[in-house]
CSV table of N, CA and C in Angstrom, one decimal:
chain,number,residue,atom,x,y,z
Q,21,MET,N,-37.3,0.5,-18.2
Q,21,MET,CA,-36.4,-0.7,-17.7
Q,21,MET,C,-35.8,-1.2,-18.8
Q,22,MET,N,-34.5,-1.8,-18.5
Q,22,MET,CA,-33.8,-2.1,-19.5
Q,22,MET,C,-33.6,-4.0,-19.4
Q,23,ARG,N,-33.5,-3.9,-21.1
Q,23,ARG,CA,-33.5,-5.6,-20.6
Q,23,ARG,C,-32.8,-6.2,-20.3
Q,24,PRO,N,-32.5,-7.4,-19.9
Q,24,PRO,CA,-31.7,-8.0,-19.8
Q,24,PRO,C,-30.3,-8.1,-20.9
Q,25,PHE,N,-29.1,-8.3,-19.9
Q,25,PHE,CA,-27.8,-8.3,-21.1
Q,25,PHE,C,-27.6,-7.1,-21.6
Q,26,LEU,N,-28.0,-6.0,-21.7
Q,26,LEU,CA,-28.3,-4.7,-22.4
Q,26,LEU,C,-27.5,-4.3,-21.6
Q,27,SER,N,-26.7,-3.9,-20.7
Q,27,SER,CA,-25.5,-3.0,-19.9
Q,27,SER,C,-24.3,-4.0,-20.7
Q,28,ALA,N,-24.4,-5.3,-20.7
Q,28,ALA,CA,-23.2,-5.7,-21.2
Q,28,ALA,C,-22.9,-5.4,-22.7
Q,29,TYR,N,-24.3,-5.2,-23.3
Q,29,TYR,CA,-23.8,-5.2,-24.8
Q,29,TYR,C,-23.7,-3.7,-25.5
Q,30,VAL,N,-24.1,-3.0,-24.3
Q,30,VAL,CA,-23.8,-1.5,-24.3
Q,30,VAL,C,-22.2,-1.4,-24.3
Q,31,ILE,N,-21.6,-1.9,-22.9
Q,31,ILE,CA,-20.2,-1.9,-22.6
Q,31,ILE,C,-19.0,-2.5,-23.9
Q,32,PHE,N,-19.8,-3.4,-24.4
Q,32,PHE,CA,-18.8,-4.0,-25.7
Q,32,PHE,C,-18.8,-3.2,-26.5
Q,33,TYR,N,-20.0,-3.0,-27.0
Q,33,TYR,CA,-20.2,-2.0,-28.1
Q,33,TYR,C,-19.6,-0.7,-28.0
Q,34,VAL,N,-19.3,-0.3,-27.1
Q,34,VAL,CA,-18.3,1.3,-26.3
Q,34,VAL,C,-16.6,0.7,-26.9
Q,35,LEU,N,-16.7,-0.4,-26.6
Q,35,LEU,CA,-15.0,-0.9,-26.1
Q,35,LEU,C,-14.5,-1.6,-27.3
Q,36,ARG,N,-15.8,-1.9,-28.6
Q,36,ARG,CA,-15.0,-1.8,-29.8
Q,36,ARG,C,-14.2,-1.1,-30.3
Q,37,VAL,N,-14.5,0.2,-29.7
Q,37,VAL,CA,-14.1,1.4,-30.4
Q,37,VAL,C,-12.6,1.7,-30.4
Q,38,ARG,N,-11.5,1.7,-30.6
Q,38,ARG,CA,-10.3,1.5,-30.4
Q,38,ARG,C,-9.6,2.5,-29.2
Q,39,ARG,N,-10.2,4.0,-29.7
Q,39,ARG,CA,-10.1,4.6,-28.3
Q,39,ARG,C,-10.3,4.5,-27.1
Q,40,TYR,N,-11.5,3.9,-27.0
Q,40,TYR,CA,-12.5,3.9,-25.8
Q,40,TYR,C,-11.4,2.2,-25.1
Q,41,ALA,N,-11.3,1.3,-26.2
Q,41,ALA,CA,-10.9,0.0,-25.2
Q,41,ALA,C,-9.4,0.7,-24.8
Q,42,THR,N,-8.6,1.3,-25.5
Q,42,THR,CA,-7.2,2.0,-25.1
Q,42,THR,C,-7.4,2.5,-23.6
Q,43,LEU,N,-8.1,3.6,-23.6
Q,43,LEU,CA,-8.3,4.5,-22.4
Q,43,LEU,C,-8.9,3.6,-21.1
Q,44,PHE,N,-10.1,2.9,-21.6
Q,44,PHE,CA,-10.2,1.5,-20.7
Q,44,PHE,C,-8.9,0.6,-19.8
Q,45,ALA,N,-8.3,0.3,-21.0
Q,45,ALA,CA,-7.3,-0.5,-20.5
Q,45,ALA,C,-6.0,0.2,-19.6
Q,46,VAL,N,-5.7,1.1,-20.4
Q,46,VAL,CA,-4.7,2.5,-19.2
Q,46,VAL,C,-5.6,3.1,-18.0
Q,47,LEU,N,-6.5,3.4,-17.9
Q,47,LEU,CA,-7.2,3.7,-16.7
Q,47,LEU,C,-7.5,2.3,-15.7
Q,48,SER,N,-7.8,0.9,-16.3
Q,48,SER,CA,-7.4,-0.1,-15.3
Q,48,SER,C,-6.3,-0.1,-14.6
Q,49,VAL,N,-5.6,-0.4,-15.0
Q,49,VAL,CA,-4.1,-0.6,-15.2
Q,49,VAL,C,-3.8,0.5,-14.1
Q,50,GLY,N,-3.5,1.7,-14.8
Q,50,GLY,CA,-3.4,3.0,-13.1
Q,50,GLY,C,-4.3,2.9,-12.2
Q,51,LEU,N,-5.8,3.0,-12.6
Q,51,LEU,CA,-6.6,2.6,-10.9
Q,51,LEU,C,-6.1,1.5,-10.1
Q,52,THR,N,-6.0,0.4,-10.7
Q,52,THR,CA,-5.8,-0.8,-9.6
Q,52,THR,C,-4.6,-0.5,-9.3
Q,53,THR,N,-3.4,-0.1,-10.0
Q,53,THR,CA,-1.8,0.0,-9.3
Q,53,THR,C,-2.1,1.3,-8.4
Q,54,LEU,N,-2.8,2.4,-8.4
Q,54,LEU,CA,-3.2,3.1,-7.2
Q,54,LEU,C,-3.9,2.5,-6.0
Q,55,TYR,N,-4.8,1.6,-6.4
Q,55,TYR,CA,-5.5,1.1,-5.3
Q,55,TYR,C,-4.6,0.6,-4.6
Q,56,VAL,N,-3.9,-0.5,-5.1
Q,56,VAL,CA,-3.1,-1.3,-4.3
Q,56,VAL,C,-1.9,-0.8,-3.8
Q,57,PHE,N,-1.4,0.4,-4.1
Q,57,PHE,CA,-0.8,1.2,-2.8
Q,57,PHE,C,-1.3,1.5,-2.3
Q,58,LEU,N,-2.6,2.2,-2.4
Q,58,LEU,CA,-3.7,2.8,-1.4
Q,58,LEU,C,-4.3,2.6,0.1
Q,59,LEU,N,-4.8,1.1,-0.7
Q,59,LEU,CA,-5.9,0.3,0.2
Q,59,LEU,C,-4.5,0.0,1.3
Q,60,PRO,N,-3.9,-0.8,1.1
Q,60,PRO,CA,-2.9,-1.0,2.5
Q,60,PRO,C,-2.3,0.3,3.3
Q,61,THR,N,-2.2,1.4,2.7
Q,61,THR,CA,-1.6,2.4,3.3
Q,61,THR,C,-2.3,3.4,4.0
Q,62,LEU,N,-3.7,3.3,4.1
Q,62,LEU,CA,-4.7,4.2,4.4
Q,62,LEU,C,-4.6,4.5,6.0
Q,63,PRO,N,-4.1,2.9,6.4
Q,63,PRO,CA,-4.4,3.0,8.4
Q,63,PRO,C,-2.8,3.7,8.9
Q,64,PHE,N,-2.2,3.8,7.7
Q,64,PHE,CA,-1.4,4.7,8.6
Q,64,PHE,C,-1.2,6.0,8.7
Q,65,GLY,N,-2.3,6.6,7.6
Q,65,GLY,CA,-2.4,8.4,7.8
Q,65,GLY,C,-1.8,8.8,7.1
Q,66,ALA,N,-1.0,7.8,5.8
Q,66,ALA,CA,0.1,8.4,5.3
Q,66,ALA,C,0.3,7.7,4.2
Q,67,PHE,N,0.7,8.5,2.6
Q,67,PHE,CA,1.2,7.4,1.5
Q,67,PHE,C,2.3,7.1,2.2
Q,68,VAL,N,2.3,6.1,2.2
Q,68,VAL,CA,3.6,4.9,2.6
Q,68,VAL,C,4.0,3.8,1.3
Q,69,LEU,N,4.8,3.9,0.6
Q,69,LEU,CA,5.3,3.2,-0.9
Q,69,LEU,C,5.3,1.6,0.0
Q,70,GLN,N,6.2,1.6,0.9
Q,70,GLN,CA,6.7,0.3,1.5
Q,70,GLN,C,5.2,-0.6,1.9
Q,71,ALA,N,4.1,0.2,2.4
Q,71,ALA,CA,3.1,-0.7,3.0
Q,71,ALA,C,2.4,-1.6,2.2
Q,72,VAL,N,2.9,-1.6,0.8
Q,72,VAL,CA,2.2,-2.3,-0.2
Q,72,VAL,C,2.5,-3.9,0.1
Q,73,ARG,N,3.3,-4.0,0.7
Q,73,ARG,CA,3.8,-5.3,1.3
Q,73,ARG,C,2.8,-5.8,2.5
Q,74,PHE,N,1.9,-5.2,2.8
Q,74,PHE,CA,0.9,-5.6,3.9
Q,74,PHE,C,-0.6,-5.4,3.2
Q,75,LEU,N,-0.4,-5.5,1.9
Q,75,LEU,CA,-1.6,-5.9,1.2
Q,75,LEU,C,-2.2,-7.3,1.4
Q,76,THR,N,-3.4,-6.9,1.6
Q,76,THR,CA,-3.9,-8.8,2.0
Q,76,THR,C,-4.9,-9.1,0.9
Q,77,PRO,N,-5.3,-10.5,0.3
Q,77,PRO,CA,-5.8,-10.8,-0.3
Q,77,PRO,C,-6.9,-10.0,-0.7
Q,78,ILE,N,-7.9,-9.6,0.4
Q,78,ILE,CA,-9.2,-9.2,0.4
Q,78,ILE,C,-9.0,-7.6,-0.5
Q,79,GLN,N,-7.7,-7.3,-0.1
Q,79,GLN,CA,-7.7,-5.8,0.0
Q,79,GLN,C,-6.9,-6.2,-2.0
Q,80,GLY,N,-6.4,-7.0,-2.2
Q,80,GLY,CA,-5.9,-6.8,-3.3
Q,80,GLY,C,-7.0,-7.2,-4.3
Q,81,ALA,N,-8.0,-7.7,-4.3
Q,81,ALA,CA,-9.4,-8.5,-5.2
Q,81,ALA,C,-10.0,-7.2,-5.2
Q,82,PHE,N,-10.0,-6.2,-3.6
Q,82,PHE,CA,-11.2,-5.2,-4.1
Q,82,PHE,C,-10.6,-4.3,-4.9
Q,83,ALA,N,-8.7,-4.1,-4.9
Q,83,ALA,CA,-8.1,-3.0,-5.6
Q,83,ALA,C,-8.6,-3.4,-7.2
Q,84,LEU,N,-8.7,-4.8,-8.0
Q,84,LEU,CA,-8.7,-5.0,-8.9
Q,84,LEU,C,-9.7,-4.7,-9.7
Q,85,VAL,N,-11.0,-5.0,-8.1
Q,85,VAL,CA,-12.3,-4.8,-8.8
Q,85,VAL,C,-12.1,-3.4,-9.0
Q,86,PHE,N,-12.2,-2.6,-7.6
Q,86,PHE,CA,-12.2,-1.2,-8.0
Q,86,PHE,C,-11.4,-0.4,-9.4
Q,87,GLY,N,-10.4,-0.6,-9.4
Q,87,GLY,CA,-9.9,-0.4,-10.7
Q,87,GLY,C,-10.4,-0.7,-12.2
Q,88,VAL,N,-10.9,-1.6,-11.8
Q,88,VAL,CA,-11.3,-2.0,-13.4
Q,88,VAL,C,-12.7,-1.2,-13.6
Q,89,LEU,N,-13.6,-1.5,-12.6
Q,89,LEU,CA,-15.0,-0.8,-12.3
Q,89,LEU,C,-15.4,0.9,-12.5
Q,90,LEU,N,-13.8,0.9,-12.1
Q,90,LEU,CA,-13.8,2.5,-11.9
Q,90,LEU,C,-13.6,3.2,-13.5
Q,91,ALA,N,-12.3,2.5,-13.9
Q,91,ALA,CA,-11.9,3.0,-15.4
Q,91,ALA,C,-13.1,2.3,-16.4
Q,92,LEU,N,-14.0,1.5,-16.1
Q,92,LEU,CA,-15.0,1.2,-16.8
Q,92,LEU,C,-16.0,2.5,-16.9
Q,93,LEU,N,-16.2,2.9,-15.6
Q,93,LEU,CA,-17.4,4.0,-15.9
Q,93,LEU,C,-16.8,5.4,-16.1
Q,94,ILE,N,-15.7,5.6,-16.1
Q,94,ILE,CA,-15.1,6.8,-16.7
Q,94,ILE,C,-15.2,6.4,-18.2
Q,95,THR,N,-14.5,5.5,-18.4
Q,95,THR,CA,-14.8,5.2,-20.0
Q,95,THR,C,-16.4,5.3,-20.4
Q,96,LEU,N,-16.8,4.7,-20.0
Q,96,LEU,CA,-18.6,4.8,-20.4
Q,96,LEU,C,-18.5,6.5,-20.4
Q,97,ASN,N,-18.6,7.2,-19.3
Q,97,ASN,CA,-18.7,8.8,-19.0
Q,97,ASN,C,-18.4,9.6,-20.3
Q,98,VAL,N,-17.0,9.1,-20.6
Q,98,VAL,CA,-16.4,10.2,-21.6
Q,98,VAL,C,-17.2,9.3,-22.7
Q,99,TYR,N,-17.2,8.4,-22.8
Q,99,TYR,CA,-18.1,8.1,-24.6
Q,99,TYR,C,-19.3,9.0,-24.7
Q,100,LEU,N,-20.4,8.5,-23.1
Q,100,LEU,CA,-21.4,9.4,-22.9
Q,100,LEU,C,-21.2,10.8,-23.3
Q,101,HIS,N,-20.7,11.6,-22.7
Q,101,HIS,CA,-20.1,13.1,-23.2
Q,101,HIS,C,-19.7,13.2,-24.6
Q,102,SER,N,-19.1,12.3,-25.5
Q,102,SER,CA,-18.8,12.5,-26.4
Q,102,SER,C,-20.0,12.7,-27.9
Q,103,LEU,N,-20.9,11.7,-27.0
Q,103,LEU,CA,-22.5,11.8,-27.7
Q,103,LEU,C,-23.1,12.8,-27.1
Q,104,GLY,N,-22.8,13.9,-26.2
Q,104,GLY,CA,-23.4,15.0,-25.9
Q,104,GLY,C,-24.4,14.9,-25.0
Q,105,GLY,N,-24.2,13.7,-24.0
Q,105,GLY,CA,-25.0,13.7,-22.7
Q,105,GLY,C,-24.1,14.1,-21.8
Q,106,GLY,N,-24.5,14.4,-20.2
Q,106,GLY,CA,-23.9,14.5,-19.3
Q,106,GLY,C,-23.7,13.4,-18.6
Q,107,SER,N,-22.0,13.8,-18.0
Q,107,SER,CA,-21.7,12.5,-16.7
Q,107,SER,C,-22.4,12.5,-15.5
Q,108,LEU,N,-22.4,11.0,-15.3
Q,108,LEU,CA,-22.6,10.7,-13.8
Q,108,LEU,C,-21.9,10.7,-12.8
Q,109,GLY,N,-21.4,11.8,-11.8
Q,109,GLY,CA,-20.6,12.0,-11.5
Q,109,GLY,C,-20.7,11.5,-9.6
Q,110,ALA,N,-21.8,11.6,-9.2
Q,110,ALA,CA,-22.4,11.2,-7.8
Q,110,ALA,C,-22.1,10.1,-7.3
Q,111,ALA,N,-22.6,8.8,-8.2
Q,111,ALA,CA,-22.0,7.2,-7.8
Q,111,ALA,C,-20.4,7.3,-7.7
Q,112,PRO,N,-19.5,7.5,-8.8
Q,112,PRO,CA,-18.2,7.3,-8.5
Q,112,PRO,C,-17.8,8.0,-7.4
Q,113,ALA,N,-18.3,9.5,-6.8
Q,113,ALA,CA,-17.7,9.8,-6.1
Q,113,ALA,C,-18.0,9.3,-4.6
Q,114,GLY,N,-19.4,9.0,-4.5
Q,114,GLY,CA,-19.6,8.0,-3.1
Q,114,GLY,C,-19.0,6.6,-3.0
Q,115,SER,N,-18.6,6.1,-4.6
Q,115,SER,CA,-18.1,4.7,-4.1
Q,115,SER,C,-16.2,4.8,-3.4
Q,116,ILE,N,-15.9,6.3,-4.2
Q,116,ILE,CA,-14.3,6.4,-3.8
Q,116,ILE,C,-14.0,7.1,-2.3
Q,117,LEU,N,-15.3,7.5,-1.6
Q,117,LEU,CA,-15.4,7.7,-0.5
Q,117,LEU,C,-15.8,6.4,0.3
Q,118,ALA,N,-16.7,5.5,0.0
Q,118,ALA,CA,-16.6,4.3,0.5
Q,118,ALA,C,-15.3,3.5,0.3
Q,119,SER,N,-14.6,3.6,-0.2
Q,119,SER,CA,-13.8,2.5,-0.5
Q,119,SER,C,-12.4,3.3,0.2
Q,120,LEU,N,-12.6,4.5,0.9
Q,120,LEU,CA,-11.6,5.1,1.9
Q,120,LEU,C,-11.7,5.1,3.1
Q,121,VAL,N,-12.7,4.1,3.6
Q,121,VAL,CA,-12.9,3.9,4.7
Q,121,VAL,C,-11.5,3.3,5.7
Q,122,ASN,N,-10.7,3.1,5.2
Q,122,ASN,CA,-9.0,2.5,6.0
Q,122,ASN,C,-8.9,3.7,7.3
Q,123,ALA,N,-9.4,4.6,6.1
Q,123,ALA,CA,-8.7,6.1,6.8
Q,123,ALA,C,-9.0,6.4,7.9
Q,124,LEU,N,-10.5,5.6,8.3
Q,124,LEU,CA,-11.1,6.2,9.6
Q,124,LEU,C,-10.0,4.9,10.8
Q,125,CYS,N,-9.8,4.3,10.7
Q,125,CYS,CA,-8.8,3.3,11.4
Q,125,CYS,C,-7.4,3.9,11.8
Q,126,CYS,N,-6.9,4.0,13.0
Q,126,CYS,CA,-5.6,4.3,12.9
Q,126,CYS,C,-4.7,5.7,12.6
Q,127,THR,N,-6.0,6.4,12.4
Q,127,THR,CA,-5.6,7.8,12.1
Q,127,THR,C,-6.1,9.1,12.7
Q,128,PRO,N,-5.9,10.4,12.8
Q,128,PRO,CA,-6.7,10.9,14.1
Q,128,PRO,C,-8.2,11.6,13.7
Q,129,ILE,N,-8.5,10.8,12.2
Q,129,ILE,CA,-9.6,11.3,11.9
Q,129,ILE,C,-10.7,11.4,13.2
Q,130,VAL,N,-10.9,9.7,13.1
Q,130,VAL,CA,-12.2,9.9,14.2
Q,130,VAL,C,-11.9,10.6,15.3
Q,131,PRO,N,-10.9,10.5,16.0
Q,131,PRO,CA,-10.8,10.9,17.3
Q,131,PRO,C,-10.9,12.6,17.4
Q,132,THR,N,-10.5,13.0,16.1
Q,132,THR,CA,-10.7,14.5,16.1
Q,132,THR,C,-12.5,14.8,15.3
Q,133,VAL,N,-13.5,14.0,15.1
Q,133,VAL,CA,-14.7,14.6,14.6
Q,133,VAL,C,-15.2,14.5,15.8
Q,134,LEU,N,-15.3,13.4,16.7
Q,134,LEU,CA,-15.8,13.0,17.8
Q,134,LEU,C,-15.5,13.8,18.9
Q,135,GLY,N,-14.3,14.6,19.0
Q,135,GLY,CA,-13.7,15.5,20.0
Q,135,GLY,C,-14.6,17.0,19.4
Q,136,LEU,N,-14.5,17.3,18.1
Q,136,LEU,CA,-15.7,18.2,17.5
Q,136,LEU,C,-16.8,18.5,17.8
Q,137,ILE,N,-17.4,16.8,18.2
Q,137,ILE,CA,-18.9,16.7,18.0
Q,137,ILE,C,-19.1,16.6,19.6
Q,138,GLY,N,-18.5,16.2,20.6
Q,138,GLY,CA,-18.6,15.9,21.6
Q,138,GLY,C,-17.7,17.0,22.8
Q,139,GLY,N,-17.1,18.0,22.3
Q,139,GLY,CA,-16.2,18.3,23.0
Q,139,GLY,C,-15.1,17.4,24.0
Q,140,PHE,N,-15.3,17.9,25.2
Q,140,PHE,CA,-14.3,17.2,26.4
Q,140,PHE,C,-14.9,16.0,26.8
Q,141,SER,N,-15.4,15.3,26.6
Q,141,SER,CA,-17.0,14.5,27.3
Q,141,SER,C,-16.3,13.3,27.5
Q,142,PRO,N,-16.3,12.5,28.2
Q,142,PRO,CA,-15.6,11.3,28.9
Q,142,PRO,C,-16.6,10.2,28.0
Q,143,PHE,N,-17.0,10.1,28.1
Q,143,PHE,CA,-18.2,9.3,26.9
Q,143,PHE,C,-17.7,9.3,25.4
Q,144,VAL,N,-17.4,10.5,24.8
Q,144,VAL,CA,-16.8,10.5,23.9
Q,144,VAL,C,-15.4,10.0,23.9
Q,145,TYR,N,-14.6,10.3,24.4
Q,145,TYR,CA,-13.1,9.7,24.6
Q,145,TYR,C,-13.3,8.3,24.7
Q,146,GLY,N,-13.9,7.7,25.3
Q,146,GLY,CA,-14.0,6.3,25.4
Q,146,GLY,C,-14.7,5.6,24.1
Q,147,LEU,N,-15.5,6.3,23.5
Q,147,LEU,CA,-15.9,5.6,22.1
Q,147,LEU,C,-15.2,5.8,20.8
Q,148,SER,N,-14.1,6.5,21.1
Q,148,SER,CA,-13.2,6.9,19.8
Q,148,SER,C,-12.5,5.5,19.4
Q,149,PRO,N,-11.7,4.7,20.1
Q,149,PRO,CA,-11.4,3.4,20.0
Q,149,PRO,C,-12.4,2.2,19.7
Q,150,ARG,N,-13.5,2.4,20.0
Q,150,ARG,CA,-14.7,1.5,19.8
Q,150,ARG,C,-15.0,1.8,18.0
Q,151,VAL,N,-15.3,3.3,17.5
Q,151,VAL,CA,-15.4,3.5,16.1
Q,151,VAL,C,-14.1,2.9,15.4
Q,152,GLU,N,-12.9,3.1,15.9
Q,152,GLU,CA,-12.3,2.9,15.1
Q,152,GLU,C,-12.1,1.6,14.8
Q,153,TYR,N,-12.1,0.3,15.9
Q,153,TYR,CA,-12.1,-0.9,15.9
Q,153,TYR,C,-13.0,-1.4,14.6
Q,154,PHE,N,-14.4,-0.9,15.1
Q,154,PHE,CA,-15.4,-1.2,13.9
Q,154,PHE,C,-14.8,-0.7,12.6
Q,155,PHE,N,-14.0,-0.1,12.1
Q,155,PHE,CA,-13.8,0.6,10.7
Q,155,PHE,C,-12.6,-0.8,10.4
Q,156,GLU,N,-11.9,-0.7,11.4
Q,156,GLU,CA,-10.8,-1.9,10.8
Q,156,GLU,C,-11.5,-3.1,10.7
Q,157,GLU,N,-11.9,-3.7,11.3
Q,157,GLU,CA,-12.7,-4.9,11.5
Q,157,GLU,C,-13.5,-5.2,10.6
Q,158,TYR,N,-14.6,-4.2,10.2
Q,158,TYR,CA,-15.5,-4.5,9.1
Q,158,TYR,C,-15.2,-3.4,7.8
Q,159,TYR,N,-14.1,-3.0,7.6
Q,159,TYR,CA,-13.7,-2.6,6.3
Q,159,TYR,C,-14.3,-2.9,5.2
Q,160,TRP,N,-14.2,-4.3,4.8
Q,160,TRP,CA,-14.5,-5.3,3.6
Q,160,TRP,C,-16.3,-4.9,3.8
Q,161,LEU,N,-16.6,-4.8,4.6
Q,161,LEU,CA,-18.4,-4.6,4.0
Q,161,LEU,C,-18.3,-3.1,3.4
Q,162,PHE,N,-17.4,-1.9,4.1
Q,162,PHE,CA,-17.7,-0.6,3.2
Q,162,PHE,C,-17.2,-1.0,2.1
Q,163,TYR,N,-16.0,-1.8,1.6
Q,163,TYR,CA,-15.8,-2.0,0.3
Q,163,TYR,C,-17.2,-2.9,-0.9
Q,164,ILE,N,-17.3,-3.6,-0.1
Q,164,ILE,CA,-18.4,-4.1,-0.8
Q,164,ILE,C,-19.6,-3.0,-0.9
Q,165,LEU,N,-20.0,-2.2,-0.2
Q,165,LEU,CA,-20.6,-1.0,-0.7
Q,165,LEU,C,-20.5,-0.1,-1.7
Q,166,SER,N,-18.8,-0.6,-1.9
Q,166,SER,CA,-18.4,0.5,-2.8
Q,166,SER,C,-18.4,0.1,-4.1
Q,167,VAL,N,-18.6,-1.1,-4.5
Q,167,VAL,CA,-18.6,-2.0,-5.6
Q,167,VAL,C,-20.1,-1.9,-6.1
Q,168,ALA,N,-20.9,-2.0,-5.1
Q,168,ALA,CA,-22.2,-2.3,-5.5
Q,168,ALA,C,-22.6,-0.5,-5.6
Q,169,ILE,N,-21.9,0.5,-5.4
Q,169,ILE,CA,-22.2,1.9,-6.0
Q,169,ILE,C,-22.0,1.7,-7.2
Q,170,LEU,N,-20.7,1.4,-7.7
Q,170,LEU,CA,-20.1,1.3,-8.9
Q,170,LEU,C,-20.5,0.9,-9.6
Q,171,LEU,N,-21.2,-0.6,-9.4
Q,171,LEU,CA,-22.1,-1.2,-10.5
Q,171,LEU,C,-23.4,-0.4,-10.7
Q,172,TYR,N,-23.9,0.1,-9.5
Q,172,TYR,CA,-25.3,0.4,-9.7
Q,172,TYR,C,-24.9,1.6,-10.7
Q,173,ALA,N,-23.8,2.6,-10.7
Q,173,ALA,CA,-23.5,3.7,-11.5
Q,173,ALA,C,-23.3,3.0,-13.1
Q,174,VAL,N,-22.6,2.3,-13.2
Q,174,VAL,CA,-22.2,1.4,-14.8
Q,174,VAL,C,-23.5,1.0,-15.4
Q,175,VAL,N,-24.5,0.6,-14.3
Q,175,VAL,CA,-26.0,0.6,-15.0
Q,175,VAL,C,-26.6,1.5,-16.0
Q,176,ARG,N,-26.8,2.5,-14.6
Q,176,ARG,CA,-27.0,4.0,-14.9
Q,176,ARG,C,-26.3,4.4,-16.2
Q,177,VAL,N,-25.1,4.1,-16.2
Q,177,VAL,CA,-24.4,5.2,-17.7
Q,177,VAL,C,-24.7,4.0,-18.6
Q,178,THR,N,-24.9,3.3,-18.8
Q,178,THR,CA,-25.2,2.5,-20.0
Q,178,THR,C,-26.4,2.7,-20.3
Q,179,GLY,N,-27.3,2.7,-19.3
Q,179,GLY,CA,-28.9,3.0,-19.6
Q,179,GLY,C,-28.9,4.6,-20.6
Q,180,SER,N,-28.1,5.2,-20.1
Q,180,SER,CA,-28.1,6.8,-20.9
Q,180,SER,C,-27.5,6.2,-21.9
Q,181,VAL,N,-26.5,5.6,-22.4
Q,181,VAL,CA,-25.6,5.1,-23.6
Q,181,VAL,C,-26.9,4.3,-24.7
Q,182,ALA,N,-27.4,3.2,-23.8
Q,182,ALA,CA,-28.3,2.3,-24.6
Q,182,ALA,C,-29.2,3.2,-25.5
Q,183,CYS,N,-29.6,4.2,-25.5
Q,183,CYS,CA,-30.1,5.2,-26.4
Q,183,CYS,C,-29.6,5.5,-27.8
Q,184,CYS,N,-28.8,5.8,-28.1
Q,184,CYS,CA,-27.8,5.7,-28.9
Q,184,CYS,C,-27.1,4.3,-29.2
Q,185,VAL,N,-27.3,3.4,-29.2
Q,185,VAL,CA,-26.5,2.4,-29.5
Q,185,VAL,C,-27.7,1.6,-29.9
Q,186,PRO,N,-27.1,1.1,-31.5
Q,186,PRO,CA,-28.0,0.0,-32.3
Q,186,PRO,C,-28.3,-1.2,-31.6
Q,187,THR,N,-29.6,-1.2,-31.5
Q,187,THR,CA,-30.0,-2.3,-31.1
Q,187,THR,C,-30.8,-3.3,-32.0
Q,188,ALA,N,-30.7,-3.4,-32.9
Q,188,ALA,CA,-31.0,-4.2,-34.0
Q,188,ALA,C,-30.3,-5.6,-33.3
Q,189,GLN,N,-29.0,-5.3,-33.2
Q,189,GLN,CA,-28.2,-6.8,-33.3
Q,189,GLN,C,-28.2,-7.1,-31.7
Q,190,VAL,N,-28.7,-6.3,-30.8
Q,190,VAL,CA,-29.1,-6.9,-29.3
Q,190,VAL,C,-30.6,-8.1,-29.8
Q,191,ARG,N,-31.7,-7.6,-30.3
Q,191,ARG,CA,-32.9,-8.4,-30.7
Q,191,ARG,C,-32.4,-9.5,-31.7
Q,192,GLY,N,-31.4,-9.4,-32.0
Q,192,GLY,CA,-30.7,-10.5,-33.1
Q,192,GLY,C,-31.3,-10.2,-34.5
Q,193,GLU,N,-31.9,-9.3,-34.5
Q,193,GLU,CA,-32.3,-8.8,-36.1
Q,193,GLU,C,-31.3,-8.2,-37.2
Q,194,ARG,N,-31.3,-8.5,-37.9
Q,194,ARG,CA,-30.0,-8.0,-38.8
Q,194,ARG,C,-30.8,-7.1,-40.1
Q,195,ASP,N,-29.7,-6.0,-40.1
Q,195,ASP,CA,-30.2,-4.9,-41.4
Q,195,ASP,C,-30.4,-5.7,-42.7
Q,196,ALA,N,-31.2,-5.6,-43.5
Q,196,ALA,CA,-31.8,-6.5,-45.2
Q,196,ALA,C,-30.9,-5.8,-46.1
Q,197,ASN,N,-30.1,-4.4,-45.6
Q,197,ASN,CA,-29.0,-3.8,-46.3
Q,197,ASN,C,-27.5,-4.4,-46.8
């Protein structure tokens, strides 16, 4: 079981190293920028640069959170890999998929899937608009799920990295040397 604030200590410990701090900064800016363009374009079903003007404040905030958390997760995984540990890739993949929920509205994805599942049933035909509306109206719930998955992944990675971080400073003890 992790002690309180150990995750924060591990993050600051890793980011004290210049190359990891630089990697984190570059990835944060790059991924946040990508999400700023990606989140408002998904309802169009294509990557359209002009859609950035339709960015909502909620999408902007989540773009920043997604970009920073994913950059932190990648940086911690790179550090863990440099220590000889394996990376934890399932949680970030789940978060990325959950953050792409906008693609389930206003694109042919939902009607196609429902058509493949139910054939040409009138029930399935009438269900598609309601399913798409659900994803359009409640996309922010999936964004919150994405943030939770990313936070969980960061905690797991910091738990793996914590074995190789000097903990004497965490306990407030100093070496006599």
